Amino acid sequence: MLQGSYQSVLEAQSRDDFRREVVRFTKQLGFDTVSAVTVVDHPVGDTEFVAVDNAPAAYSEMIDDTESWKLDPVLQHCKRQSVPIIWDQSTYVTAGQGSKWEGQARFGFRTGICLALHMPEGRHFMIGVDRDQALPKDRGEVTRMVADLQLFAVHAQDTAMRVLVPESLRLERPKLSPRELDSLKWTMDGKTAWEVGSIMGISERTAVLHINTAMHKLGCQNKHQAVLKALRLGILR
């Protein structure tokens, strides 16, 4: 079920599409509310935040003051790290922000999981899922939830940058040649370089060259990362 969510969020073409897929994934994961935020740092001037969420209107108004974010231990964790944080009342009490937790708990934000992905050129993506009920006592089940959220975030980040960030601030997508695209496409289907070469009517060595060039253009270390990034960017379908 969750596997379909990964592909669906990749294919989102608008802010509304993206929000719908994020909310649907959140419900499937077992949480009530979600916030997905893109952050663009500017060398000069204010940092730009663009978010989608399904929080109650009254709660959204309560957290609109970005100055209050400096006191939130979950947000401060995500600002500095990419390791997910599982939070509850104790997280806020330990940080001396117990009253802040009490304020959000009234709206059903009692516990949750949050993580951030920090990318080059001052781009960041943060996603947090929340609920009123405690997380499962089974540590394996909680670990699975965290892993599912991490994988979804990897798929969602580039879509978020594509549909949420103003066009003037978007990074240009790498331009791959038809041969490089075909090589990645067959790699995505599980073909070896020898098989890719046979299908495309080229030598294995040339197939490897096309795959390596695509990897370089996409800034990836291996062909599997390249396929996933090409999917996230909408270069492959």
mmCIF file of N, CA, C and O in Angstrom, residues 121-168:
data_model
loop_
_atom_site.group_PDB
_atom_site.id
_atom_site.type_symbol
_atom_site.label_atom_id
_atom_site.label_comp_id
_atom_site.label_asym_id
_atom_site.label_seq_id
_atom_site.Cartn_x
_atom_site.Cartn_y
_atom_site.Cartn_z
ATOM 1 N N GLU A 121 23.018 23.967 -1.958
ATOM 2 C CA GLU A 121 22.520 25.281 -2.369
ATOM 3 C C GLU A 121 21.378 25.780 -1.497
ATOM 4 O O GLU A 121 20.461 26.431 -1.952
ATOM 5 N N GLY A 122 21.464 25.459 -0.198
ATOM 6 C CA GLY A 122 20.517 26.022 0.755
ATOM 7 C C GLY A 122 19.094 25.542 0.625
ATOM 8 O O GLY A 122 18.164 26.266 0.974
ATOM 9 N N ARG A 123 18.901 24.321 0.125
ATOM 10 C CA ARG A 123 17.559 23.746 0.023
ATOM 11 C C ARG A 123 17.354 22.725 1.139
ATOM 12 O O ARG A 123 18.239 21.905 1.417
ATOM 13 N N HIS A 124 16.183 22.766 1.760
ATOM 14 C CA HIS A 124 15.858 21.849 2.844
ATOM 15 C C HIS A 124 14.410 21.377 2.679
ATOM 16 O O HIS A 124 13.564 22.110 2.160
ATOM 17 N N PHE A 125 14.147 20.164 3.139
ATOM 18 C CA PHE A 125 12.784 19.641 3.123
ATOM 19 C C PHE A 125 12.529 18.970 4.470
ATOM 20 O O PHE A 125 13.302 18.124 4.903
ATOM 21 N N MET A 126 11.455 19.371 5.120
ATOM 22 C CA MET A 126 11.117 18.810 6.429
ATOM 23 C C MET A 126 9.694 18.260 6.383
ATOM 24 O O MET A 126 8.790 18.876 5.804
ATOM 25 N N ILE A 127 9.506 17.094 6.980
ATOM 26 C CA ILE A 127 8.174 16.502 7.060
ATOM 27 C C ILE A 127 7.974 15.928 8.456
ATOM 28 O O ILE A 127 8.866 15.279 9.010
ATOM 29 N N GLY A 128 6.819 16.207 9.021
ATOM 30 C CA GLY A 128 6.489 15.701 10.348
ATOM 31 C C GLY A 128 5.077 15.149 10.363
ATOM 32 O O GLY A 128 4.164 15.759 9.798
ATOM 33 N N VAL A 129 4.903 13.980 10.976
ATOM 34 C CA VAL A 129 3.574 13.377 11.123
ATOM 35 C C VAL A 129 3.259 13.308 12.611
ATOM 36 O O VAL A 129 4.134 13.055 13.439
ATOM 37 N N ASP A 130 1.998 13.548 12.954
ATOM 38 C CA ASP A 130 1.612 13.686 14.355
ATOM 39 C C ASP A 130 0.299 12.949 14.629
ATOM 40 O O ASP A 130 -0.505 12.718 13.717
ATOM 41 N N ARG A 131 0.083 12.629 15.902
ATOM 42 C CA ARG A 131 -1.193 12.020 16.273
ATOM 43 C C ARG A 131 -1.470 12.225 17.745
ATOM 44 O O ARG A 131 -0.586 12.604 18.524
ATOM 45 N N ASP A 132 -2.711 11.911 18.134
ATOM 46 C CA ASP A 132 -3.161 12.104 19.501
ATOM 47 C C ASP A 132 -2.803 10.910 20.380
ATOM 48 O O ASP A 132 -2.575 11.059 21.576
ATOM 49 N N GLN A 133 -2.764 9.719 19.780
ATOM 50 C CA GLN A 133 -2.489 8.507 20.538
ATOM 51 C C GLN A 133 -0.991 8.213 20.604
ATOM 52 O O GLN A 133 -0.227 8.595 19.711
ATOM 53 N N ALA A 134 -0.587 7.525 21.666
ATOM 54 C CA ALA A 134 0.822 7.148 21.809
ATOM 55 C C ALA A 134 1.242 6.218 20.686
ATOM 56 O O ALA A 134 0.413 5.519 20.085
ATOM 57 N N LEU A 135 2.516 6.204 20.381
ATOM 58 C CA LEU A 135 3.040 5.299 19.368
ATOM 59 C C LEU A 135 3.002 3.865 19.891
ATOM 60 O O LEU A 135 2.943 3.637 21.098
ATOM 61 N N PRO A 136 3.039 2.889 18.991
ATOM 62 C CA PRO A 136 3.013 1.484 19.424
ATOM 63 C C PRO A 136 4.166 1.169 20.383
ATOM 64 O O PRO A 136 5.247 1.747 20.288
ATOM 65 N N LYS A 137 3.926 0.233 21.288
ATOM 66 C CA LYS A 137 4.976 -0.179 22.221
ATOM 67 C C LYS A 137 5.989 -1.098 21.548
ATOM 68 O O LYS A 137 7.117 -1.249 22.033
ATOM 69 N N ASP A 138 5.594 -1.713 20.456
ATOM 70 C CA ASP A 138 6.485 -2.592 19.706
ATOM 71 C C ASP A 138 7.542 -1.750 18.989
ATOM 72 O O ASP A 138 7.237 -0.994 18.068
ATOM 73 N N ARG A 139 8.792 -1.873 19.408
ATOM 74 C CA ARG A 139 9.858 -1.047 18.825
ATOM 75 C C ARG A 139 10.048 -1.339 17.340
ATOM 76 O O ARG A 139 10.380 -0.452 16.563
ATOM 77 N N GLY A 140 9.818 -2.599 16.953
ATOM 78 C CA GLY A 140 9.953 -2.948 15.544
ATOM 79 C C GLY A 140 8.937 -2.217 14.689
ATOM 80 O O GLY A 140 9.253 -1.779 13.566
ATOM 81 N N GLU A 141 7.728 -2.065 15.194
ATOM 82 C CA GLU A 141 6.692 -1.363 14.442
ATOM 83 C C GLU A 141 7.022 0.122 14.317
ATOM 84 O O GLU A 141 6.810 0.734 13.270
ATOM 85 N N VAL A 142 7.552 0.704 15.387
ATOM 86 C CA VAL A 142 7.938 2.117 15.337
ATOM 87 C C VAL A 142 9.101 2.311 14.364
ATOM 88 O O VAL A 142 9.127 3.274 13.589
ATOM 89 N N THR A 143 10.053 1.386 14.389
ATOM 90 C CA THR A 143 11.180 1.457 13.452
ATOM 91 C C THR A 143 10.683 1.409 12.016
ATOM 92 O O THR A 143 11.192 2.126 11.143
ATOM 93 N N ARG A 144 9.688 0.569 11.758
ATOM 94 C CA ARG A 144 9.124 0.483 10.413
ATOM 95 C C ARG A 144 8.474 1.808 10.025
ATOM 96 O O ARG A 144 8.627 2.272 8.889
ATOM 97 N N MET A 145 7.752 2.431 10.944
ATOM 98 C CA MET A 145 7.131 3.730 10.672
ATOM 99 C C MET A 145 8.179 4.769 10.281
ATOM 100 O O MET A 145 8.013 5.526 9.320
ATOM 101 N N VAL A 146 9.267 4.804 11.044
ATOM 102 C CA VAL A 146 10.332 5.775 10.773
ATOM 103 C C VAL A 146 10.943 5.513 9.397
ATOM 104 O O VAL A 146 11.163 6.446 8.612
ATOM 105 N N ALA A 147 11.205 4.240 9.095
ATOM 106 C CA ALA A 147 11.804 3.887 7.805
ATOM 107 C C ALA A 147 10.872 4.258 6.653
ATOM 108 O O ALA A 147 11.314 4.770 5.616
ATOM 109 N N ASP A 148 9.569 4.004 6.817
ATOM 110 C CA ASP A 148 8.605 4.347 5.771
ATOM 111 C C ASP A 148 8.565 5.861 5.553
ATOM 112 O O ASP A 148 8.491 6.331 4.415
ATOM 113 N N LEU A 149 8.627 6.623 6.645
ATOM 114 C CA LEU A 149 8.605 8.081 6.517
ATOM 115 C C LEU A 149 9.875 8.586 5.837
ATOM 116 O O LEU A 149 9.821 9.492 4.996
ATOM 117 N N GLN A 150 11.009 7.995 6.184
ATOM 118 C CA GLN A 150 12.263 8.401 5.544
ATOM 119 C C GLN A 150 12.221 8.139 4.036
ATOM 120 O O GLN A 150 12.629 8.995 3.242
ATOM 121 N N LEU A 151 11.735 6.987 3.646
ATOM 122 C CA LEU A 151 11.680 6.653 2.229
ATOM 123 C C LEU A 151 10.700 7.565 1.496
ATOM 124 O O LEU A 151 10.972 8.021 0.383
ATOM 125 N N PHE A 152 9.581 7.852 2.137
ATOM 126 C CA PHE A 152 8.614 8.759 1.514
ATOM 127 C C PHE A 152 9.219 10.149 1.355
ATOM 128 O O PHE A 152 9.028 10.808 0.323
ATOM 129 N N ALA A 153 9.955 10.607 2.351
ATOM 130 C CA ALA A 153 10.573 11.939 2.286
ATOM 131 C C ALA A 153 11.551 12.036 1.130
ATOM 132 O O ALA A 153 11.613 13.064 0.436
ATOM 133 N N VAL A 154 12.320 10.969 0.898
ATOM 134 C CA VAL A 154 13.269 10.963 -0.221
ATOM 135 C C VAL A 154 12.535 11.144 -1.540
ATOM 136 O O VAL A 154 12.979 11.874 -2.430
ATOM 137 N N HIS A 155 11.379 10.469 -1.685
ATOM 138 C CA HIS A 155 10.598 10.593 -2.909
ATOM 139 C C HIS A 155 9.919 11.964 -3.010
ATOM 140 O O HIS A 155 9.769 12.528 -4.097
ATOM 141 N N ALA A 156 9.487 12.487 -1.856
ATOM 142 C CA ALA A 156 8.683 13.709 -1.864
ATOM 143 C C ALA A 156 9.503 14.984 -2.025
ATOM 144 O O ALA A 156 8.980 16.005 -2.495
ATOM 145 N N GLN A 157 10.779 14.959 -1.657
ATOM 146 C CA GLN A 157 11.540 16.208 -1.581
ATOM 147 C C GLN A 157 11.640 16.938 -2.917
ATOM 148 O O GLN A 157 11.438 18.153 -2.987
ATOM 149 N N ASP A 158 11.950 16.193 -3.983
ATOM 150 C CA ASP A 158 12.117 16.864 -5.270
ATOM 151 C C ASP A 158 10.782 17.343 -5.830
ATOM 152 O O ASP A 158 10.716 18.384 -6.487
ATOM 153 N N THR A 159 9.720 16.568 -5.575
ATOM 154 C CA THR A 159 8.392 17.028 -5.987
ATOM 155 C C THR A 159 8.039 18.307 -5.256
ATOM 156 O O THR A 159 7.496 19.245 -5.845
ATOM 157 N N ALA A 160 8.359 18.365 -3.964
ATOM 158 C CA ALA A 160 8.087 19.575 -3.189
ATOM 159 C C ALA A 160 8.835 20.768 -3.761
ATOM 160 O O ALA A 160 8.276 21.863 -3.908
ATOM 161 N N MET A 161 10.099 20.567 -4.118
ATOM 162 C CA MET A 161 10.866 21.660 -4.693
ATOM 163 C C MET A 161 10.311 22.080 -6.050
ATOM 164 O O MET A 161 10.396 23.236 -6.443
ATOM 165 N N ARG A 162 9.722 21.127 -6.747
ATOM 166 C CA ARG A 162 9.191 21.413 -8.085
ATOM 167 C C ARG A 162 7.844 22.121 -8.034
ATOM 168 O O ARG A 162 7.576 23.000 -8.852
ATOM 169 N N VAL A 163 6.985 21.755 -7.088
ATOM 170 C CA VAL A 163 5.620 22.300 -7.108
ATOM 171 C C VAL A 163 5.366 23.364 -6.037
ATOM 172 O O VAL A 163 4.396 24.119 -6.143
ATOM 173 N N LEU A 164 6.229 23.443 -5.027
ATOM 174 C CA LEU A 164 6.000 24.419 -3.955
ATOM 175 C C LEU A 164 6.880 25.653 -4.082
ATOM 176 O O LEU A 164 6.445 26.766 -3.793
ATOM 177 N N VAL A 165 8.123 25.450 -4.500
ATOM 178 C CA VAL A 165 9.067 26.572 -4.569
ATOM 179 C C VAL A 165 8.781 27.415 -5.804
ATOM 180 O O VAL A 165 8.527 26.867 -6.884
ATOM 181 N N PRO A 166 8.787 28.744 -5.686
ATOM 182 C CA PRO A 166 8.582 29.610 -6.856
ATOM 183 C C PRO A 166 9.541 29.256 -7.983
ATOM 184 O O PRO A 166 10.699 28.888 -7.742
ATOM 185 N N GLU A 167 9.067 29.358 -9.218
ATOM 186 C CA GLU A 167 9.848 28.928 -10.368
ATOM 187 C C GLU A 167 11.214 29.605 -10.438
ATOM 188 O O GLU A 167 12.202 28.997 -10.844
ATOM 189 N N SER A 168 11.283 30.849 -10.017
ATOM 190 C CA SER A 168 12.543 31.593 -10.089
ATOM 191 C C SER A 168 13.612 31.026 -9.159
ATOM 192 O O SER A 168 14.801 31.298 -9.331
#
